PDB file of C-alpha atoms in Angstrom:
ATOM      1  CA  MET Y   8       2.090  45.756 -47.133  1.00 91.00           C
ATOM      2  CA  LYS Y   9      -1.058  44.007 -48.656  1.00 96.00           C
ATOM      3  CA  ASN Y  10      -3.581  45.914 -50.619  1.00 97.00           C
ATOM      4  CA  ILE Y  11      -7.383  45.497 -50.463  1.00 97.00           C
ATOM      5  CA  LEU Y  12      -9.658  46.845 -52.894  1.00 97.00           C
ATOM      6  CA  THR Y  13     -13.345  48.102 -52.252  1.00 97.00           C
ATOM      7  CA  ILE Y  14     -15.771  48.482 -55.120  1.00 97.00           C
ATOM      8  CA  ALA Y  15     -18.762  50.234 -53.768  1.00 95.00           C
ATOM      9  CA  GLY Y  16     -20.657  53.702 -53.415  1.00 93.00           C
ATOM     10  CA  TYR Y  17     -19.054  56.727 -52.069  1.00 92.00           C
ATOM     11  CA  ASP Y  18     -20.889  58.227 -48.866  1.00 88.00           C
ATOM     12  CA  PRO Y  19     -19.678  61.979 -48.449  1.00 84.00           C
ATOM     13  CA  THR Y  20     -20.476  61.592 -44.813  1.00 81.00           C
ATOM     14  CA  SER Y  21     -17.923  58.763 -44.486  1.00 74.00           C
ATOM     15  CA  GLY Y  22     -20.402  56.705 -42.529  1.00 74.00           C
ATOM     16  CA  SER Y  23     -20.538  53.884 -44.959  1.00 80.00           C
ATOM     17  CA  GLY Y  24     -19.307  52.800 -48.494  1.00 87.00           C
ATOM     18  CA  ILE Y  25     -15.842  53.065 -49.732  1.00 93.00           C
ATOM     19  CA  THR Y  26     -14.668  55.468 -47.040  1.00 92.00           C
ATOM     20  CA  ARG Y  27     -15.695  53.277 -44.192  1.00 91.00           C
ATOM     21  CA  ASP Y  28     -14.308  50.199 -45.905  1.00 94.00           C
ATOM     22  CA  MET Y  29     -10.918  52.008 -46.501  1.00 95.00           C
ATOM     23  CA  ASP Y  30     -10.822  53.192 -42.871  1.00 94.00           C
ATOM     24  CA  THR Y  31     -11.419  49.509 -41.708  1.00 94.00           C
ATOM     25  CA  PHE Y  32      -8.773  48.163 -43.941  1.00 96.00           C
ATOM     26  CA  PHE Y  33      -6.216  50.812 -42.520  1.00 96.00           C
ATOM     27  CA  SER Y  34      -7.025  49.680 -39.125  1.00 95.00           C
ATOM     28  CA  PHE Y  35      -6.215  46.210 -39.777  1.00 95.00           C
ATOM     29  CA  GLY Y  36      -2.778  47.363 -41.203  1.00 96.00           C
ATOM     30  CA  PHE Y  37      -3.597  47.013 -44.904  1.00 97.00           C
ATOM     31  CA  HIS Y  38      -3.405  49.452 -47.721  1.00 97.00           C
ATOM     32  CA  ALA Y  39      -6.831  50.427 -49.048  1.00 97.00           C
ATOM     33  CA  ILE Y  40      -7.624  50.932 -52.671  1.00 95.00           C
ATOM     34  CA  SER Y  41     -11.152  52.231 -53.808  1.00 96.00           C
ATOM     35  CA  VAL Y  42     -13.110  52.246 -57.125  1.00 97.00           C
ATOM     36  CA  PRO Y  43     -16.582  53.955 -56.554  1.00 96.00           C
ATOM     37  CA  THR Y  44     -19.586  52.731 -58.603  1.00 96.00           C
ATOM     38  CA  CYS Y  45     -21.682  55.713 -57.603  1.00 94.00           C
ATOM     39  CA  THR Y  46     -21.894  58.695 -55.169  1.00 92.00           C
ATOM     40  CA  VAL Y  47     -24.618  58.078 -52.616  1.00 87.00           C
ATOM     41  CA  VAL Y  48     -26.085  61.503 -51.554  1.00 86.00           C
ATOM     42  CA  GLN Y  49     -27.025  61.122 -47.937  1.00 79.00           C
ATOM     43  CA  GLY Y  50     -27.169  62.813 -44.582  1.00 72.00           C
ATOM     44  CA  PRO Y  51     -28.889  62.570 -41.215  1.00 69.00           C
ATOM     45  CA  LYS Y  52     -32.285  62.041 -42.850  1.00 72.00           C
ATOM     46  CA  GLY Y  53     -31.026  59.152 -45.135  1.00 76.00           C
ATOM     47  CA  VAL Y  54     -30.179  58.778 -48.923  1.00 82.00           C
ATOM     48  CA  THR Y  55     -31.723  61.366 -51.207  1.00 81.00           C
ATOM     49  CA  ASP Y  56     -30.067  60.515 -54.494  1.00 86.00           C
ATOM     50  CA  VAL Y  57     -27.628  57.901 -56.263  1.00 89.00           C
ATOM     51  CA  CYS Y  58     -25.304  59.421 -58.938  1.00 91.00           C
ATOM     52  CA  PRO Y  59     -23.596  56.669 -60.938  1.00 94.00           C
ATOM     53  CA  THR Y  60     -19.915  57.034 -61.812  1.00 96.00           C
ATOM     54  CA  PRO Y  61     -19.562  57.767 -65.519  1.00 97.00           C
ATOM     55  CA  GLN Y  62     -19.018  54.253 -67.160  1.00 97.00           C
ATOM     56  CA  ASP Y  63     -15.761  55.588 -69.042  1.00 96.00           C
ATOM     57  CA  GLN Y  64     -14.375  56.645 -65.792  1.00 96.00           C
ATOM     58  CA  PHE Y  65     -15.223  53.468 -63.850  1.00 97.00           C
ATOM     59  CA  SER Y  66     -13.660  51.265 -66.595  1.00 95.00           C
ATOM     60  CA  ARG Y  67     -10.544  53.335 -66.583  1.00 95.00           C
ATOM     61  CA  MET Y  68     -10.244  53.123 -62.804  1.00 94.00           C
ATOM     62  CA  LEU Y  69     -10.605  49.333 -62.889  1.00 93.00           C
ATOM     63  CA  GLY Y  70      -8.165  49.227 -65.793  1.00 92.00           C
ATOM     64  CA  THR Y  71      -5.413  51.177 -63.802  1.00 92.00           C
ATOM     65  CA  ILE Y  72      -5.676  48.641 -61.049  1.00 91.00           C
ATOM     66  CA  ASN Y  73      -5.226  45.739 -63.580  1.00 83.00           C
ATOM     67  CA  ASP Y  74      -2.061  47.624 -64.776  1.00 83.00           C
ATOM     68  CA  GLY Y  75       0.438  45.914 -62.553  1.00 80.00           C
ATOM     69  CA  LEU Y  76      -1.162  46.696 -59.084  1.00 87.00           C
ATOM     70  CA  ARG Y  77      -1.356  43.846 -56.701  1.00 92.00           C
ATOM     71  CA  VAL Y  78      -4.647  43.128 -55.033  1.00 96.00           C
ATOM     72  CA  ASP Y  79      -4.868  40.747 -52.114  1.00 97.00           C
ATOM     73  CA  GLY Y  80      -8.691  41.018 -51.405  1.00 97.00           C
ATOM     74  CA  VAL Y  81     -11.740  42.587 -52.934  1.00 98.00           C
ATOM     75  CA  LYS Y  82     -14.809  43.841 -51.193  1.00 97.00           C
ATOM     76  CA  VAL Y  83     -18.005  44.528 -53.268  1.00 97.00           C
ATOM     77  CA  GLY Y  84     -20.720  46.700 -51.914  1.00 95.00           C
ATOM     78  CA  VAL Y  85     -23.276  48.938 -53.765  1.00 93.00           C
ATOM     79  CA  VAL Y  86     -23.052  48.085 -57.454  1.00 94.00           C
ATOM     80  CA  TYR Y  87     -25.838  50.263 -58.823  1.00 92.00           C
ATOM     81  CA  ASP Y  88     -26.870  48.317 -62.075  1.00 94.00           C
ATOM     82  CA  GLN Y  89     -26.215  45.567 -64.511  1.00 95.00           C
ATOM     83  CA  TRP Y  90     -23.415  47.316 -66.359  1.00 97.00           C
ATOM     84  CA  TYR Y  91     -21.255  47.806 -63.159  1.00 97.00           C
ATOM     85  CA  VAL Y  92     -21.913  44.184 -62.211  1.00 97.00           C
ATOM     86  CA  ASP Y  93     -20.745  43.060 -65.631  1.00 97.00           C
ATOM     87  CA  GLU Y  94     -17.631  45.067 -65.176  1.00 97.00           C
ATOM     88  CA  ILE Y  95     -16.950  43.846 -61.759  1.00 97.00           C
ATOM     89  CA  SER Y  96     -17.550  40.301 -62.853  1.00 96.00           C
ATOM     90  CA  LYS Y  97     -14.769  40.586 -65.459  1.00 95.00           C
ATOM     91  CA  PHE Y  98     -12.391  42.159 -63.081  1.00 95.00           C
ATOM     92  CA  LEU Y  99     -12.780  39.315 -60.582  1.00 96.00           C
ATOM     93  CA  ARG Y 100     -12.235  36.667 -63.125  1.00 93.00           C
ATOM     94  CA  LYS Y 101      -8.842  37.997 -63.585  1.00 89.00           C
ATOM     95  CA  ARG Y 102      -8.352  37.904 -59.920  1.00 88.00           C
ATOM     96  CA  LYS Y 103      -8.880  34.316 -58.969  1.00 86.00           C
ATOM     97  CA  GLY Y 104      -7.374  32.742 -55.751  1.00 91.00           C
ATOM     98  CA  ILE Y 105      -7.919  35.956 -53.514  1.00 96.00           C
ATOM     99  CA  PRO Y 106     -10.525  36.353 -50.838  1.00 97.00           C
ATOM    100  CA  VAL Y 107     -13.736  38.232 -52.151  1.00 98.00           C
ATOM    101  CA  VAL Y 108     -16.440  39.487 -49.718  1.00 97.00           C
ATOM    102  CA  VAL Y 109     -19.702  40.721 -51.160  1.00 97.00           C
ATOM    103  CA  ASP Y 110     -21.985  42.761 -49.108  1.00 94.00           C
ATOM    104  CA  PRO Y 111     -25.257  42.953 -51.317  1.00 93.00           C
ATOM    105  CA  VAL Y 112     -26.408  46.559 -50.364  1.00 87.00           C
ATOM    106  CA  PHE Y 113     -30.020  46.858 -52.129  1.00 86.00           C
ATOM    107  CA  ALA Y 114     -31.406  49.747 -50.311  1.00 78.00           C
ATOM    108  CA  ALA Y 115     -30.619  52.473 -47.722  1.00 71.00           C
ATOM    109  CA  LYS Y 116     -32.202  52.377 -44.228  1.00 69.00           C
ATOM    110  CA  ASN Y 117     -34.746  54.967 -45.583  1.00 65.00           C
ATOM    111  CA  LYS Y 118     -35.778  52.495 -48.356  1.00 66.00           C
ATOM    112  CA  LYS Y 119     -34.115  54.429 -51.158  1.00 71.00           C
ATOM    113  CA  GLY Y 120     -33.087  51.818 -53.821  1.00 76.00           C
ATOM    114  CA  LEU Y 121     -29.312  51.309 -54.509  1.00 81.00           C
ATOM    115  CA  ILE Y 122     -29.572  48.834 -57.126  1.00 88.00           C
ATOM    116  CA  THR Y 123     -31.786  47.894 -60.211  1.00 89.00           C
ATOM    117  CA  GLU Y 124     -33.773  44.762 -60.567  1.00 89.00           C
ATOM    118  CA  ALA Y 125     -31.554  43.488 -63.625  1.00 92.00           C
ATOM    119  CA  GLY Y 126     -28.440  44.518 -61.434  1.00 92.00           C
ATOM    120  CA  MET Y 127     -29.501  42.353 -58.533  1.00 92.00           C
ATOM    121  CA  ARG Y 128     -30.299  39.470 -60.678  1.00 93.00           C
ATOM    122  CA  ARG Y 129     -26.837  39.824 -62.535  1.00 95.00           C
ATOM    123  CA  LEU Y 130     -25.150  40.077 -59.043  1.00 95.00           C
ATOM    124  CA  VAL Y 131     -26.560  36.840 -57.859  1.00 94.00           C
ATOM    125  CA  ASN Y 132     -25.906  34.956 -60.994  1.00 95.00           C
ATOM    126  CA  THR Y 133     -22.304  36.065 -61.694  1.00 96.00           C
ATOM    127  CA  VAL Y 134     -20.594  37.752 -58.700  1.00 96.00           C
ATOM    128  CA  PHE Y 135     -22.059  35.690 -55.829  1.00 96.00           C
ATOM    129  CA  PRO Y 136     -20.481  32.337 -56.848  1.00 95.00           C
ATOM    130  CA  MET Y 137     -17.031  34.148 -56.990  1.00 96.00           C
ATOM    131  CA  ALA Y 138     -17.280  35.236 -53.327  1.00 96.00           C
ATOM    132  CA  SER Y 139     -15.616  33.783 -50.472  1.00 96.00           C
ATOM    133  CA  ILE Y 140     -18.385  35.149 -48.346  1.00 96.00           C
ATOM    134  CA  VAL Y 141     -21.704  36.887 -49.046  1.00 97.00           C
ATOM    135  CA  THR Y 142     -22.906  39.017 -46.062  1.00 95.00           C
ATOM    136  CA  PRO Y 143     -26.588  40.186 -46.659  1.00 94.00           C
ATOM    137  CA  ASN Y 144     -28.763  41.507 -43.804  1.00 91.00           C
ATOM    138  CA  ILE Y 145     -32.114  39.911 -43.136  1.00 91.00           C
ATOM    139  CA  GLU Y 146     -34.019  42.684 -45.351  1.00 90.00           C
ATOM    140  CA  GLU Y 147     -31.604  41.761 -48.297  1.00 92.00           C
ATOM    141  CA  VAL Y 148     -32.034  38.054 -47.622  1.00 92.00           C
ATOM    142  CA  SER Y 149     -35.851  38.726 -47.746  1.00 92.00           C
ATOM    143  CA  MET Y 150     -35.508  40.438 -51.247  1.00 91.00           C
ATOM    144  CA  LEU Y 151     -33.496  37.335 -52.404  1.00 92.00           C
ATOM    145  CA  MET Y 152     -35.931  34.924 -51.098  1.00 92.00           C
ATOM    146  CA  GLY Y 153     -39.041  36.884 -52.297  1.00 91.00           C
ATOM    147  CA  ARG Y 154     -40.631  36.616 -48.904  1.00 91.00           C
ATOM    148  CA  ARG Y 155     -40.274  38.058 -45.482  1.00 91.00           C
ATOM    149  CA  ILE Y 156     -37.686  36.303 -43.352  1.00 88.00           C
ATOM    150  CA  GLY Y 157     -38.326  36.767 -39.636  1.00 86.00           C
ATOM    151  CA  SER Y 158     -36.791  34.221 -37.496  1.00 88.00           C
ATOM    152  CA  ILE Y 159     -33.466  32.477 -36.925  1.00 89.00           C
ATOM    153  CA  GLN Y 160     -34.875  29.236 -38.298  1.00 92.00           C
ATOM    154  CA  GLU Y 161     -35.856  30.989 -41.567  1.00 93.00           C
ATOM    155  CA  MET Y 162     -32.515  32.655 -41.680  1.00 92.00           C
ATOM    156  CA  LYS Y 163     -30.810  29.234 -41.582  1.00 94.00           C
ATOM    157  CA  ALA Y 164     -33.114  27.929 -44.383  1.00 95.00           C
ATOM    158  CA  SER Y 165     -32.382  30.782 -46.452  1.00 94.00           C
ATOM    159  CA  ALA Y 166     -28.630  30.365 -45.866  1.00 95.00           C
ATOM    160  CA  LYS Y 167     -28.894  26.801 -46.984  1.00 95.00           C
ATOM    161  CA  ILE Y 168     -30.692  27.694 -50.227  1.00 94.00           C
ATOM    162  CA  LEU Y 169     -28.087  30.348 -51.045  1.00 94.00           C
ATOM    163  CA  VAL Y 170     -25.168  28.009 -50.644  1.00 95.00           C
ATOM    164  CA  ASP Y 171     -26.977  25.158 -52.428  1.00 92.00           C
ATOM    165  CA  HIS Y 172     -27.286  27.652 -55.368  1.00 88.00           C
ATOM    166  CA  GLY Y 173     -23.358  27.911 -55.498  1.00 90.00           C
ATOM    167  CA  ILE Y 174     -22.272  30.449 -52.891  1.00 92.00           C
ATOM    168  CA  ASN Y 175     -19.205  29.411 -51.035  1.00 94.00           C
ATOM    169  CA  ALA Y 176     -20.364  30.691 -47.454  1.00 96.00           C
ATOM    170  CA  VAL Y 177     -23.055  33.116 -46.281  1.00 96.00           C
ATOM    171  CA  VAL Y 178     -23.480  35.337 -43.223  1.00 95.00           C
ATOM    172  CA  ILE Y 179     -26.853  36.605 -42.472  1.00 94.00           C
ATOM    173  CA  LYS Y 180     -26.910  39.649 -40.326  1.00 89.00           C
ATOM    174  CA  GLY Y 181     -29.788  39.438 -37.979  1.00 80.00           C
ATOM    175  CA  GLY Y 182     -29.835  43.115 -36.581  1.00 64.00           C
ATOM    176  CA  HIS Y 183     -33.430  43.739 -37.696  1.00 63.00           C
ATOM    177  CA  LEU Y 184     -34.708  40.736 -35.844  1.00 73.00           C
ATOM    178  CA  LYS Y 185     -36.848  41.575 -32.924  1.00 70.00           C
ATOM    179  CA  GLY Y 186     -35.214  40.640 -29.708  1.00 69.00           C
ATOM    180  CA  GLU Y 187     -31.478  39.629 -29.324  1.00 77.00           C
ATOM    181  CA  PRO Y 188     -29.609  40.462 -32.749  1.00 78.00           C
ATOM    182  CA  THR Y 189     -28.226  37.083 -34.069  1.00 89.00           C
ATOM    183  CA  ASP Y 190     -25.896  36.726 -36.953  1.00 91.00           C
ATOM    184  CA  ILE Y 191     -25.793  33.273 -38.850  1.00 93.00           C
ATOM    185  CA  LEU Y 192     -22.713  31.754 -40.656  1.00 95.00           C
ATOM    186  CA  TYR Y 193     -23.303  28.881 -43.003  1.00 96.00           C
ATOM    187  CA  ASP Y 194     -20.431  27.278 -45.049  1.00 94.00           C
ATOM    188  CA  GLY Y 195     -22.205  24.290 -46.548  1.00 93.00           C
ATOM    189  CA  LYS Y 196     -21.243  22.223 -43.597  1.00 92.00           C
ATOM    190  CA  ALA Y 197     -22.319  23.822 -40.212  1.00 93.00           C
ATOM    191  CA  PHE Y 198     -24.159  26.779 -38.889  1.00 95.00           C
ATOM    192  CA  ILE Y 199     -22.544  29.247 -36.457  1.00 92.00           C
ATOM    193  CA  GLU Y 200     -24.653  31.639 -34.445  1.00 88.00           C
ATOM    194  CA  TRP Y 201     -23.354  34.798 -33.038  1.00 83.00           C
ATOM    195  CA  LYS Y 202     -25.620  36.566 -30.543  1.00 75.00           C
ATOM    196  CA  LYS Y 203     -25.037  40.284 -29.487  1.00 66.00           C
ATOM    197  CA  LYS Y 204     -26.616  42.805 -27.373  1.00 68.00           C
ATOM    198  CA  ARG Y 205     -28.684  45.491 -28.982  1.00 57.00           C
ATOM    199  CA  ILE Y 206     -27.267  49.082 -28.692  1.00 59.00           C
ATOM    200  CA  GLY Y 207     -29.884  51.882 -28.506  1.00 60.00           C
ATOM    201  CA  ARG Y 208     -28.450  53.888 -31.484  1.00 56.00           C
ATOM    202  CA  VAL Y 209     -29.493  54.508 -35.109  1.00 55.00           C
ATOM    203  CA  ILE Y 210     -26.377  54.706 -37.303  1.00 58.00           C
ATOM    204  CA  HIS Y 211     -25.422  53.692 -40.785  1.00 54.00           C
ATOM    205  CA  GLY Y 212     -22.429  51.811 -41.962  1.00 57.00           C
ATOM    206  CA  THR Y 213     -22.335  48.809 -39.583  1.00 70.00           C
ATOM    207  CA  GLY Y 214     -22.773  46.348 -42.433  1.00 69.00           C
ATOM    208  CA  CYS Y 215     -19.876  48.054 -44.236  1.00 78.00           C
ATOM    209  CA  SER Y 216     -17.542  47.788 -41.277  1.00 85.00           C
ATOM    210  CA  PHE Y 217     -18.441  44.121 -40.664  1.00 88.00           C
ATOM    211  CA  SER Y 218     -17.964  42.875 -44.164  1.00 92.00           C
ATOM    212  CA  SER Y 219     -14.621  44.823 -44.645  1.00 92.00           C
ATOM    213  CA  SER Y 220     -13.523  43.271 -41.153  1.00 94.00           C
ATOM    214  CA  VAL Y 221     -14.321  39.834 -42.466  1.00 95.00           C
ATOM    215  CA  LEU Y 222     -12.320  40.434 -45.522  1.00 96.00           C
ATOM    216  CA  SER Y 223      -9.464  41.889 -43.619  1.00 96.00           C
ATOM    217  CA  CYS Y 224      -9.513  38.699 -41.560  1.00 95.00           C
ATOM    218  CA  LEU Y 225      -9.526  36.530 -44.763  1.00 96.00           C
ATOM    219  CA  VAL Y 226      -6.677  38.464 -46.175  1.00 97.00           C
ATOM    220  CA  ALA Y 227      -4.769  37.834 -42.922  1.00 96.00           C
ATOM    221  CA  CYS Y 228      -5.237  33.911 -43.639  1.00 94.00           C
ATOM    222  CA  TYR Y 229      -7.983  33.397 -40.955  1.00 95.00           C
ATOM    223  CA  PRO Y 230     -10.296  30.501 -42.107  1.00 91.00           C
ATOM    224  CA  VAL Y 231     -13.988  31.534 -42.757  1.00 90.00           C
ATOM    225  CA  ASN Y 232     -15.411  30.583 -39.481  1.00 85.00           C
ATOM    226  CA  GLU Y 233     -12.613  32.356 -37.543  1.00 87.00           C
ATOM    227  CA  ALA Y 234     -12.848  35.509 -39.661  1.00 82.00           C
ATOM    228  CA  PHE Y 235     -16.563  35.661 -38.878  1.00 82.00           C
ATOM    229  CA  ALA Y 236     -15.955  35.463 -35.102  1.00 79.00           C
ATOM    230  CA  ALA Y 237     -13.097  37.957 -35.172  1.00 77.00           C
ATOM    231  CA  ALA Y 238     -15.059  40.411 -37.243  1.00 73.00           C
ATOM    232  CA  GLN Y 239     -17.714  40.472 -34.565  1.00 74.00           C
TER     233      GLN Y 239
END
């Protein structure tokens, strides 16, 4: 059985983060491994606090995985700050040749920040280029672009900018757009749009489920465009 690692935040409600990722990996028939960067204190009213994993514990957990454990794919979610990004970057450099999906979670739905400014910059410069796919939503792309993104054309332009800056492929999730939710995949060659019907529910963790589904498909040797479609 193949092993997939998630490095992200721990959500005690199991709605998002490493517990959601692990549940997805198991559902695809893979063994799930996790290393939490932090504990995200949240409930029905949103995130109230973020408690980083002690640095020595985080380093030891990654070291244990490096000690002879095979890893067939890596998902990166909430990274908290620059120190954790640097540790993740060093870990990924030792794991070349496997699928890596980065879901850059910058803030919770109630706007509580989940990463520092320095952490965001380091994530973009060091971890993004090592990813097979980066899967920001439209709010996160707006933060990366430094301006509000509000249309499919602006999503496509943003995706091209990100790929031109060294990302292998990007999926921009358009669930926050008005009207019909549309996701965009760009791999440097072509755009693929995926339109969906909007469901009238407010839940968290959908981005985690999607990105870990994409990774599961990549580990199963799907091409990027087929992994994107299958994860939908």
